[in-house]
């Protein structure tokens, strides 16, 4: 669990985001919709800047990556090929009491005493005996029954009830009498077992209370708990950490949002199948038809890149190694959206598929495959790189990117997935984590981080799958490979062919092909390699825009001291967003709003800067307050136009302004004419 300090910090961040217009709850006026968020004026700019920076770094500043902007809804076969239809599911568990749903792997292991119950008995009779209503209606019943002796107890009570209640004129008494006779007729016993983990610091009664509530939910009015026994457990994930109730067994839950393409046949609201079985048959057929038009909102952007691979290859004038990147919305019906925007149901991704030669092709052409020589950035791409070097290159490139927009290296964690965590087709995956305030802590109390991005070496799995499912070839022809192959000695040819064949055979077998078919196909693939054909392998850096926006916001939030108008220190909240991604780059302030010359000059400066960067003009309120507002918005620069600017204190300061830097609060005098290049240099 996050420490209270972190929770407090998150509360402050969430409140600032709402107050300043970074992030709003979606559909707030209707009570919100869990897992959906809207970005206000500052948040929208922040997200745009993040995406701009990423797109620029991926495409504009490189020769080897092109972009794609694909549709959100695609042919459902795509999700069969990618495995999302069958396997894109998380295991979920439900609280048996509250029905709250959790991702099974997110339930923290717990230790403590479990109260088990073997069943329940309806205990209305007993309850009735102790009820206040009975005491009020027949105050002397206990003494009267006692006089009759133990064996006649029930019969004596029944007679009393008939005499005092059933024959009474008072309808309330009659009702009470009737319910007593009902309760006395039979005691329902059911062997429904249940268990509760006693939460730390709570008395045993609290476990019994939870169990009673559980049975009440199942229709027992006055449940009597049966067969109570206790047992100590360690490391159990079977109980709801919030109330101790037993959870259901883990069950898979598909995360894709389902929809229908084309108008759907829907029966009239007042249609009752019992009225017209024939019409019902018609609607049943229509429903089956609807199911044929099922489609999904994409759960990731990447698949479109694979599905469009051939078109991209034919038009982009690129040769392997090259990449295709895309930014766009993705949707996942997350079981438990949480941690503010971190786990949402609608979010944006920035994904790159970087296609590379299989190592066998690299070795055939260059005589060797260059593997990483040590940790760190391997430098400028080289043609002899194998997948491992490319993978390391992309991990390091992505880390550099995060640093370039203001996330310090020590706030990031490079997490190498362990073999048992890897997807079956992945050769290696590095998750880049950011130490969010709500991240788990290790035993030393250090934040461990949560995933911002995954960088996966996915072999040739994706294109191979689309080749199998679509029946369209996803191979590329590599001139250099074709030229190099005949020059290899026979032993080398045999070794490379064999390695390639084995890799293909393994893939095909895992994909479910029959052994003989897999063998035949793998041999053909190995023969094609010798002629210069192969399915490219891929390195996939896949990042989330919203998670990055949240990381940048968390990283930027800061409370410090700043002088007020009179020079006295006051505390301020400042968002130390990097100038490259800050929603507003520069704020323009005329010193006084009632001096037309100052206002006019300030507007001239605003118009001068506007075409180059995001500018905010503000003339309302004391200058100190205007600074504070911009500090909270994360605006890195403030320009004040004062009487010196107008030349009132001498010609040497005329047409100069005060440029104030948000973080250091340093102020310098700058010529208006120099502002654009100076500021551009800081945001490029
Ligand atoms: P997680 O394990 O956190 O669910 P994942 O490993 O399933 O994430 P990927 O499928 O690798 O995530 O998606 C790539 C990136 O997309 C993630 O690193 C993250 O930045 C973003 N992302 C994934 N799911 C969500 C979500 N529900 N809300 C916001 N961003 C998400």
XYZ file of C-alpha atoms and ligand atoms in Angstrom:
715
model
C 0.000 0.000 0.000
C 1.281 3.514 -0.808
C 2.398 5.494 2.208
C -0.002 8.154 3.459
C 2.410 10.844 2.270
C 2.110 9.570 -1.282
C -1.679 9.439 -1.017
C -1.681 13.011 0.235
C 0.559 14.087 -2.624
C -1.713 12.389 -5.163
C -4.711 14.151 -3.645
C -2.993 17.498 -4.090
C -2.067 16.657 -7.665
C -5.591 15.529 -8.535
C -7.028 18.669 -6.994
C -4.616 20.943 -8.875
C -5.380 19.140 -12.134
C -9.061 19.885 -11.701
C -8.574 23.427 -10.381
C -6.275 24.468 -13.184
C -7.996 22.563 -15.993
C -5.545 19.772 -16.704
C -7.869 16.803 -16.170
C -11.594 16.439 -15.481
C -13.652 13.380 -14.723
C -15.550 12.363 -17.841
C -19.314 13.036 -17.735
C -18.878 14.607 -14.312
C -22.307 16.263 -14.227
C -23.868 12.799 -14.464
C -21.708 11.349 -11.731
C -18.750 10.415 -13.946
C -17.938 7.216 -15.792
C -15.347 4.963 -14.219
C -12.142 4.751 -16.269
C -12.792 7.716 -18.560
C -11.196 11.150 -18.370
C -11.318 14.474 -20.181
C -8.413 16.834 -20.610
C -9.124 20.500 -19.981
C -7.410 23.435 -21.707
C -4.016 22.870 -20.074
C -4.208 19.077 -20.253
C -5.142 19.153 -23.927
C -2.070 21.297 -24.698
C 0.139 19.084 -22.565
C -0.987 15.970 -24.407
C -0.547 17.612 -27.786
C 2.982 18.625 -26.867
C 3.828 15.116 -25.684
C 2.572 13.653 -28.935
C 4.349 16.323 -30.996
C 7.642 15.613 -29.250
C 7.256 11.874 -29.759
C 6.218 12.199 -33.393
C 9.095 14.591 -34.080
C 11.615 12.302 -32.404
C 10.292 9.261 -34.258
C 9.667 10.608 -37.741
C 10.881 14.126 -38.491
C 14.300 13.706 -36.932
C 14.933 10.317 -38.546
C 15.101 8.877 -42.024
C 14.071 5.348 -41.149
C 10.587 5.721 -39.622
C 7.304 6.646 -41.277
C 3.875 7.306 -39.776
C 0.435 5.755 -40.032
C -2.995 6.916 -38.922
C -5.293 3.893 -39.033
C -8.938 3.387 -38.135
C -9.969 2.423 -34.619
C -12.403 -0.265 -35.731
C -10.819 -2.873 -37.954
C -11.696 -6.261 -39.387
C -12.324 -8.637 -36.458
C -9.973 -11.204 -38.038
C -7.122 -8.890 -37.023
C -7.866 -9.632 -33.380
C -8.044 -13.341 -34.053
C -4.622 -13.219 -35.694
C -3.132 -11.127 -32.906
C -4.558 -13.438 -30.269
C -6.690 -10.746 -28.648
C -9.989 -12.539 -29.252
C -8.872 -15.698 -27.516
C -6.259 -14.580 -25.028
C -6.566 -10.862 -24.352
C -8.031 -11.390 -20.985
C -7.030 -10.746 -17.444
C -7.941 -13.111 -14.666
C -10.475 -11.433 -12.462
C -12.010 -12.195 -9.104
C -15.217 -10.820 -7.596
C -15.898 -10.085 -3.960
C -18.635 -12.526 -2.938
C -20.183 -9.893 -0.716
C -19.973 -6.568 -2.570
C -19.455 -7.984 -6.109
C -16.548 -5.557 -6.527
C -14.211 -6.853 -9.227
C -10.428 -7.064 -8.932
C -7.659 -8.159 -11.253
C -6.483 -11.396 -9.638
C -2.810 -10.411 -9.824
C -3.522 -7.080 -8.167
C -4.895 -8.531 -4.952
C -2.118 -8.134 -2.412
C -1.125 -11.347 -0.600
C -2.517 -11.317 2.926
C -1.925 -13.149 6.189
C -4.246 -13.606 9.174
C -7.037 -15.679 10.670
C -9.794 -16.960 8.442
C -13.285 -17.673 9.802
C -14.839 -20.532 7.861
C -18.542 -21.387 7.901
C -19.957 -24.660 6.648
C -23.452 -23.322 6.097
C -26.335 -21.254 7.320
C -29.687 -21.704 8.957
C -32.679 -19.428 8.692
C -33.159 -18.352 12.261
C -36.364 -16.325 12.161
C -37.887 -18.278 15.035
C -35.044 -17.592 17.370
C -34.883 -14.012 16.209
C -38.566 -13.650 16.852
C -38.201 -14.908 20.397
C -35.708 -12.156 21.123
C -37.516 -9.454 19.248
C -38.772 -6.310 20.866
C -42.085 -6.603 18.997
C -42.952 -9.829 20.803
C -41.979 -8.401 24.168
C -44.107 -5.311 23.504
C -47.109 -7.294 22.266
C -47.084 -9.964 25.020
C -44.995 -8.489 27.864
C -45.474 -11.522 30.133
C -44.860 -14.287 27.559
C -41.574 -15.521 29.059
C -43.022 -16.098 32.549
C -46.161 -17.712 31.110
C -44.184 -20.087 28.904
C -41.770 -20.907 31.740
C -44.697 -22.067 33.873
C -45.555 -24.700 31.233
C -42.170 -26.468 31.387
C -39.489 -27.108 28.766
C -41.373 -29.761 26.680
C -44.507 -27.675 26.272
C -42.542 -24.516 25.551
C -43.272 -24.236 21.792
C -46.906 -25.251 22.086
C -47.432 -22.819 24.968
C -45.939 -19.982 23.005
C -48.064 -20.817 19.979
C -51.244 -20.658 22.072
C -50.202 -17.302 23.484
C -49.581 -15.960 19.996
C -52.993 -17.117 18.796
C -54.687 -15.655 21.870
C -52.927 -12.285 21.962
C -52.104 -11.628 18.374
C -53.950 -13.627 15.752
C -57.395 -12.982 17.151
C -56.590 -9.348 17.888
C -58.447 -6.549 16.108
C -55.169 -4.744 15.509
C -53.876 -5.578 11.979
C -50.258 -4.991 13.089
C -50.653 -7.600 15.838
C -52.314 -10.001 13.432
C -49.397 -9.600 11.038
C -46.902 -10.214 13.797
C -48.727 -13.342 14.870
C -48.818 -14.689 11.347
C -45.118 -14.125 10.790
C -44.374 -15.934 14.047
C -46.339 -18.980 12.969
C -44.548 -18.936 9.573
C -41.154 -18.708 11.238
C -41.939 -21.535 13.614
C -42.945 -23.857 10.781
C -39.502 -24.690 9.598
C -35.867 -23.750 9.847
C -34.157 -23.633 6.524
C -30.634 -25.069 6.642
C -28.321 -24.764 3.668
C -24.745 -25.999 3.289
C -23.479 -22.819 1.587
C -19.910 -22.444 2.759
C -18.207 -19.096 3.092
C -15.107 -17.597 4.670
C -13.905 -14.242 5.921
C -10.378 -13.093 6.640
C -10.342 -11.136 9.864
C -8.912 -7.737 8.982
C -5.969 -6.574 11.107
C -7.003 -4.975 14.381
C -10.646 -6.054 14.114
C -12.531 -8.211 16.667
C -13.848 -11.682 15.644
C -17.366 -10.231 15.731
C -16.542 -8.197 12.622
C -15.859 -11.418 10.662
C -19.214 -12.799 11.822
C -20.894 -9.578 10.791
C -19.480 -9.858 7.265
C -20.589 -13.512 7.062
C -24.083 -12.556 8.269
C -24.293 -9.841 5.604
C -23.200 -12.368 2.977
C -25.975 -14.795 3.882
C -28.504 -11.981 4.100
C -27.562 -11.053 0.523
C -28.532 -14.608 -0.386
C -32.044 -14.280 1.020
C -31.664 -15.394 4.645
C -33.520 -12.911 6.789
C -32.008 -13.897 10.128
C -29.053 -16.103 9.268
C -27.549 -18.328 11.929
C -23.914 -19.115 11.080
C -23.109 -22.827 11.176
C -19.887 -24.783 11.666
C -17.575 -21.901 12.468
C -13.883 -22.826 12.522
C -10.759 -20.715 12.235
C -7.467 -21.220 10.474
C -4.304 -19.176 10.015
C -3.320 -18.317 6.421
C -0.204 -16.761 4.871
C 0.209 -15.177 1.442
C -3.409 -15.647 0.503
C -4.979 -13.798 -2.420
C -8.425 -15.290 -1.786
C -9.916 -12.432 0.253
C -11.064 -8.913 -0.505
C -8.461 -6.664 1.151
C -11.162 -4.069 1.821
C -13.593 -6.179 3.866
C -12.062 -9.653 4.244
C -14.819 -11.379 2.253
C -13.968 -14.469 0.239
C -13.375 -13.809 -3.483
C -14.536 -15.959 -6.381
C -12.093 -18.259 -8.167
C -10.093 -16.341 -10.844
C -11.884 -16.318 -14.201
C -10.762 -14.788 -17.513
C -12.351 -11.519 -18.567
C -11.874 -10.286 -22.135
C -10.779 -6.684 -22.205
C -11.995 -5.711 -25.662
C -14.938 -3.364 -26.123
C -17.429 -5.013 -28.442
C -19.567 -3.128 -30.932
C -21.515 -3.791 -34.147
C -20.832 -2.484 -37.621
C -23.948 -1.281 -39.421
C -27.405 -0.698 -37.989
C -28.622 -3.399 -35.679
C -32.018 -5.029 -35.724
C -33.609 -4.440 -32.334
C -37.168 -5.549 -31.398
C -39.640 -2.875 -30.250
C -39.335 -2.124 -26.551
C -42.810 -3.484 -25.751
C -42.316 -6.720 -27.706
C -43.101 -9.796 -25.615
C -41.845 -13.117 -27.113
C -44.762 -14.951 -25.486
C -47.258 -12.918 -27.559
C -45.904 -13.875 -30.915
C -43.542 -16.850 -31.210
C -43.249 -16.361 -34.963
C -42.090 -12.809 -34.619
C -39.733 -13.954 -31.908
C -38.177 -16.369 -34.428
C -37.642 -13.388 -36.723
C -35.855 -11.449 -33.970
C -33.783 -14.453 -32.954
C -32.543 -14.666 -36.552
C -31.828 -10.949 -36.559
C -29.762 -11.319 -33.372
C -27.695 -14.049 -34.994
C -27.185 -11.722 -37.946
C -26.090 -8.934 -35.586
C -23.433 -11.230 -34.151
C -21.933 -11.617 -37.608
C -21.295 -7.857 -37.607
C -19.407 -7.793 -34.339
C -16.332 -5.597 -34.266
C -14.052 -4.330 -31.521
C -12.636 -0.991 -30.528
C -8.925 -1.578 -30.912
C -7.179 -2.500 -27.674
C -3.841 -1.338 -29.110
C -2.777 0.669 -32.143
C 0.021 -1.680 -33.215
C -2.000 -4.259 -35.132
C -2.930 -1.812 -37.883
C 0.756 -1.398 -38.634
C 1.116 -5.135 -39.181
C -2.108 -5.402 -41.157
C -0.972 -2.550 -43.430
C 2.589 -3.794 -43.659
C 2.512 -4.568 -47.388
C 1.003 -1.206 -48.339
C 3.502 0.555 -46.135
C 6.385 -1.343 -47.656
C 5.183 -0.610 -51.186
C 4.734 3.111 -50.645
C 7.153 4.309 -47.973
C 10.369 3.842 -49.984
C 11.962 2.120 -47.015
C 13.973 -1.060 -46.704
C 14.371 -3.245 -43.632
C 15.490 -2.084 -41.092
C 12.810 0.570 -40.894
C 9.927 1.482 -38.654
C 6.303 2.564 -38.753
C 4.803 4.502 -35.913
C 1.352 5.546 -34.920
C -0.392 7.585 -32.244
C -4.021 6.940 -31.467
C -6.784 5.951 -29.131
C -6.982 2.469 -27.682
C -9.717 0.954 -25.521
C -9.536 -1.707 -22.863
C -12.408 -2.707 -20.668
C -10.123 -2.758 -17.639
C -11.492 -4.707 -14.687
C -10.441 -2.145 -12.197
C -9.560 1.318 -13.522
C -7.502 3.032 -10.841
C -4.749 5.354 -9.832
C -6.340 8.372 -11.470
C -5.682 8.232 -15.225
C -3.005 5.541 -14.931
C -5.331 2.672 -15.758
C -8.136 4.002 -17.922
C -10.588 2.321 -20.240
C -9.976 4.782 -23.063
C -6.439 6.029 -23.574
C -3.909 6.961 -26.219
C -0.880 5.024 -27.276
C 2.278 5.963 -29.130
C 3.628 2.831 -30.760
C 6.503 2.033 -33.027
C 7.029 -1.204 -34.914
C 10.636 -1.290 -35.973
C 11.196 -4.039 -38.555
C 14.570 -5.710 -38.640
C 16.231 -8.573 -40.472
C 16.237 -11.961 -38.791
C 19.690 -12.613 -37.361
C 20.287 -15.367 -39.956
C 19.908 -12.808 -42.757
C 22.242 -10.343 -41.002
C 24.865 -13.062 -40.605
C 24.536 -14.159 -44.216
C 25.116 -10.610 -45.445
C 27.733 -9.329 -42.986
C 29.369 -12.546 -41.853
C 28.511 -11.842 -38.221
C 25.816 -10.474 -35.945
C 26.838 -7.647 -33.656
C 25.569 -8.173 -30.130
C 25.642 -5.520 -27.410
C 29.109 -5.074 -25.946
C 27.848 -3.808 -22.610
C 25.099 -1.749 -21.035
C 24.105 1.685 -22.324
C 23.341 3.145 -25.724
C 25.014 1.166 -28.512
C 25.423 4.280 -30.702
C 24.399 4.946 -34.300
C 22.600 1.985 -35.924
C 24.854 -0.410 -37.787
C 23.762 -2.857 -40.487
C 25.349 -5.805 -38.699
C 23.233 -5.347 -35.549
C 21.226 -8.343 -34.447
C 17.916 -8.156 -32.599
C 19.537 -7.833 -29.185
C 21.440 -4.694 -30.133
C 18.383 -3.191 -31.785
C 16.372 -3.955 -28.688
C 18.924 -2.313 -26.412
C 19.123 0.633 -28.804
C 15.396 1.246 -28.545
C 15.337 0.932 -24.762
C 18.090 3.540 -24.547
C 16.501 5.800 -27.160
C 13.264 5.786 -25.223
C 15.012 6.563 -21.951
C 16.747 9.487 -23.643
C 13.391 10.681 -24.928
C 11.899 10.711 -21.448
C 14.879 12.634 -20.138
C 14.557 15.146 -22.995
C 11.064 16.096 -21.846
C 11.937 16.405 -18.198
C 11.739 13.016 -16.478
C 15.035 12.596 -14.630
C 16.838 9.304 -15.168
C 16.567 8.451 -11.481
C 12.764 8.640 -11.640
C 12.751 5.867 -14.257
C 13.355 2.147 -13.840
C 14.415 -0.280 -16.545
C 12.650 -3.541 -15.704
C 13.638 -6.658 -17.640
C 10.756 -9.102 -17.718
C 11.701 -12.499 -16.316
C 11.371 -15.539 -18.607
C 8.112 -16.607 -16.963
C 6.635 -13.120 -17.473
C 7.431 -12.940 -21.188
C 4.754 -13.478 -23.835
C 5.493 -16.816 -25.536
C 6.675 -15.149 -28.753
C 8.746 -12.396 -27.112
C 12.498 -12.789 -26.935
C 12.931 -9.992 -24.416
C 10.812 -7.184 -23.010
C 11.952 -4.199 -21.028
C 9.311 -2.214 -19.202
C 10.222 1.383 -18.589
C 8.694 2.310 -15.250
C 8.145 5.702 -13.689
C 8.173 6.078 -9.929
C 4.613 7.352 -9.508
C 3.710 8.409 -5.957
C 1.223 5.494 -5.867
C 3.803 2.894 -6.959
C 4.515 -0.005 -4.650
C 7.580 0.282 -2.435
C 10.341 -2.266 -1.994
C 11.547 -3.508 1.360
C 13.813 -0.447 1.686
C 10.817 1.814 1.194
C 11.915 2.898 -2.305
C 9.262 3.431 -4.961
C 9.423 0.569 -7.451
C 7.663 2.282 -10.352
C 4.763 1.486 -12.670
C 4.860 0.859 -16.413
C 5.074 3.827 -18.770
C 6.166 1.866 -21.786
C 7.087 -1.638 -22.859
C 9.907 -2.266 -25.329
C 9.470 -5.763 -26.696
C 11.496 -7.871 -29.108
C 8.582 -9.769 -30.647
C 10.427 -11.956 -33.188
C 8.463 -12.407 -36.458
C 5.328 -13.462 -34.598
C 2.974 -10.635 -35.609
C 3.557 -10.601 -39.355
C 3.624 -14.403 -39.410
C 0.234 -14.506 -37.727
C -1.262 -12.089 -40.250
C 0.255 -14.102 -43.071
C -1.434 -17.237 -41.733
C -4.792 -15.625 -41.023
C -5.089 -13.466 -44.147
C -3.357 -15.834 -46.547
C -1.377 -12.823 -47.886
C 2.425 -13.022 -47.903
C 4.157 -10.763 -45.388
C 7.647 -11.514 -46.632
C 10.085 -8.899 -47.902
C 12.611 -9.398 -50.639
C 16.124 -8.422 -49.592
C 18.429 -7.783 -52.536
C 21.542 -7.831 -50.378
C 20.626 -11.180 -48.862
C 19.992 -12.689 -52.278
C 23.389 -11.439 -53.467
C 25.209 -12.604 -50.329
C 23.795 -16.125 -50.004
C 25.528 -17.803 -52.990
C 28.873 -16.508 -51.715
C 28.561 -18.363 -48.392
C 30.369 -21.664 -47.964
C 28.166 -24.736 -47.797
C 28.597 -25.294 -44.057
C 27.496 -21.740 -43.310
C 24.496 -22.046 -45.619
C 23.471 -25.269 -43.919
C 23.916 -23.848 -40.419
C 21.946 -20.663 -41.148
C 19.190 -22.569 -42.972
C 18.915 -25.005 -40.108
C 18.672 -22.261 -37.486
C 16.038 -20.407 -39.488
C 14.082 -23.600 -40.127
C 14.042 -24.445 -36.439
C 12.839 -20.988 -35.457
C 10.044 -21.131 -38.028
C 9.085 -24.649 -36.997
C 8.884 -23.589 -33.347
C 6.689 -20.627 -34.219
C 4.359 -22.715 -36.399
C 4.047 -25.441 -33.789
C 3.223 -22.892 -31.075
C 0.685 -21.296 -33.417
C -1.100 -24.630 -33.499
C -0.122 -26.003 -36.931
C -0.034 -29.788 -37.217
C 3.524 -31.169 -37.020
C 3.746 -32.299 -40.674
C 2.316 -29.029 -41.973
C 4.636 -27.031 -39.724
C 7.638 -29.024 -40.941
C 6.732 -28.513 -44.611
C 6.095 -24.793 -44.164
C 9.305 -24.274 -42.149
C 11.340 -25.983 -44.909
C 9.769 -23.737 -47.529
C 10.543 -20.694 -45.390
C 14.181 -21.762 -45.059
C 14.430 -22.263 -48.815
C 12.906 -18.803 -49.358
C 15.533 -17.286 -47.050
C 18.261 -18.562 -49.352
C 16.569 -16.659 -52.192
C 16.394 -13.405 -50.221
C 12.876 -13.661 -48.715
C 11.935 -13.527 -45.049
C 9.300 -12.210 -42.667
C 10.847 -9.286 -40.775
C 11.296 -9.425 -37.035
C 10.118 -6.508 -34.968
C 11.102 -4.410 -31.977
C 8.105 -2.653 -30.460
C 8.401 0.342 -28.142
C 4.834 0.928 -26.998
C 4.035 3.878 -24.744
C 0.898 5.439 -23.292
C 0.255 9.151 -23.750
C -1.951 9.430 -20.686
C 0.466 7.609 -18.418
C 3.250 9.850 -19.652
C 1.116 12.965 -19.087
C 0.440 11.752 -15.542
C 4.128 11.003 -14.948
C 5.069 14.485 -16.161
C 2.421 16.068 -13.948
C 3.545 14.079 -10.881
C 7.158 14.880 -11.597
C 6.424 18.574 -12.072
C 4.388 19.119 -8.904
C 6.384 21.104 -6.412
C 5.754 23.327 -3.414
C 8.344 25.992 -2.655
C 8.710 29.574 -1.487
C 8.540 32.684 -3.622
C 8.590 36.375 -2.731
C 5.276 38.227 -2.861
C 4.793 41.831 -4.045
C 6.490 43.213 -0.951
C 9.353 40.757 -1.117
C 8.060 38.555 1.720
C 8.373 34.832 1.127
C 5.139 32.954 0.601
C 4.631 29.327 -0.317
C 3.718 28.587 -3.909
C 2.660 25.539 -5.879
C 4.641 25.298 -9.041
C 4.427 22.800 -11.874
C 7.979 22.421 -13.090
C 7.038 21.163 -16.532
C 9.807 21.072 -19.102
C 9.515 23.994 -21.589
C 9.190 21.453 -24.438
C 5.914 20.091 -23.131
C 4.539 22.902 -20.933
C 0.987 23.806 -22.064
C 1.881 27.508 -22.148
C 5.428 28.453 -23.043
C 5.341 32.086 -22.111
C 2.980 34.427 -20.279
C 2.896 38.091 -21.209
C 2.102 40.633 -18.500
C 1.725 44.386 -18.870
C 2.801 45.762 -15.474
C -0.451 47.744 -15.137
C -3.648 47.254 -17.039
C -4.797 50.835 -16.784
C -1.824 52.210 -18.751
C -2.797 51.961 -22.429
C 0.832 52.285 -23.605
C 1.855 49.285 -21.501
C -1.131 47.239 -22.660
C -0.541 48.093 -26.293
C 3.140 47.191 -26.087
C 2.372 43.955 -24.280
C -0.091 42.967 -26.996
C 2.563 43.680 -29.630
C 4.937 41.320 -27.822
C 2.166 38.703 -27.567
C 1.521 38.922 -31.317
C 5.228 38.680 -32.039
C 5.608 35.435 -30.068
C 2.274 33.805 -30.891
C 3.156 32.236 -34.237
C 6.094 30.419 -32.657
C 4.839 29.125 -29.315
C 1.904 28.906 -26.902
C 1.412 32.360 -25.377
C -0.931 33.490 -22.631
C -1.711 37.154 -22.161
C -2.783 38.215 -18.674
C -3.403 41.731 -17.416
C -5.746 40.955 -14.500
C -4.619 41.402 -10.898
C -1.358 42.132 -9.147
C 1.719 40.936 -10.983
C 2.661 38.536 -8.154
C -0.715 36.834 -8.383
C -0.402 36.594 -12.123
C 2.953 34.835 -11.683
C 1.430 32.425 -9.153
C -1.329 31.460 -11.590
C 1.234 30.708 -14.271
C 3.391 28.789 -11.792
C 0.472 26.448 -11.189
C -0.105 26.105 -14.926
C 3.560 25.167 -15.360
C 4.410 28.106 -17.637
C 8.214 28.219 -17.744
C 8.646 31.861 -18.829
C 7.020 35.159 -17.962
C 7.568 38.411 -19.822
C 6.712 41.685 -18.111
C 6.295 44.912 -20.019
C 7.011 47.865 -17.734
C 7.829 51.526 -17.919
C 11.444 50.740 -18.825
C 10.094 49.004 -21.941
C 8.484 52.275 -22.959
C 11.831 54.039 -22.523
C 10.666 56.120 -19.580
C 13.851 55.435 -17.643
C 16.200 56.166 -20.500
C 16.761 55.040 -24.066
C 19.078 52.119 -23.226
C 16.218 50.049 -21.708
C 13.642 50.998 -24.328
C 12.112 47.934 -26.022
C 13.517 45.572 -23.454
C 11.365 43.378 -21.206
C 11.858 41.377 -18.035
C 12.085 37.678 -18.764
C 11.424 35.631 -15.658
C 12.351 31.977 -15.422
C 9.775 29.990 -13.432
C 11.990 27.544 -11.563
C 14.903 29.777 -10.581
C 12.703 32.919 -10.533
C 15.715 34.619 -12.097
C 14.852 37.749 -14.056
C 16.853 39.193 -16.904
C 16.403 42.146 -19.201
C 16.004 41.028 -22.809
C 15.475 42.964 -26.029
C 12.056 42.310 -27.540
C 13.706 41.487 -30.848
C 15.714 38.698 -29.223
C 12.809 36.998 -27.483
C 11.771 34.642 -30.291
C 15.183 33.024 -30.947
C 15.955 32.904 -27.229
C 12.738 31.128 -26.302
C 12.724 28.879 -29.356
C 16.155 27.655 -28.393
C 14.726 26.545 -25.034
C 11.765 24.642 -26.443
C 13.389 22.903 -29.402
P -0.389 -3.029 -17.843
O 0.439 -4.240 -17.484
O -0.122 -1.821 -16.992
O -1.849 -3.334 -18.007
P 0.305 -3.601 -20.511
O 1.625 -4.291 -20.358
O -0.903 -4.392 -20.750
O 0.087 -2.595 -19.283
P 0.809 -2.759 -23.132
O -0.165 -3.669 -23.736
O 2.256 -3.071 -23.264
O 0.440 -2.511 -21.606
O 0.495 -1.290 -23.660
C 1.510 -0.365 -23.940
C 1.332 0.894 -23.142
O -0.003 1.399 -23.261
C 1.551 0.737 -21.659
O 2.918 0.769 -21.344
C 0.813 1.944 -21.113
O 1.600 3.112 -21.192
C -0.349 2.084 -22.076
N -1.534 1.472 -21.473
C -1.882 0.173 -21.493
N -3.028 -0.019 -20.833
C -3.412 1.201 -20.382
C -4.528 1.670 -19.623
N -5.480 0.860 -19.227
N -4.605 3.000 -19.322
C -3.643 3.847 -19.740
N -2.583 3.460 -20.453
C -2.450 2.158 -20.784
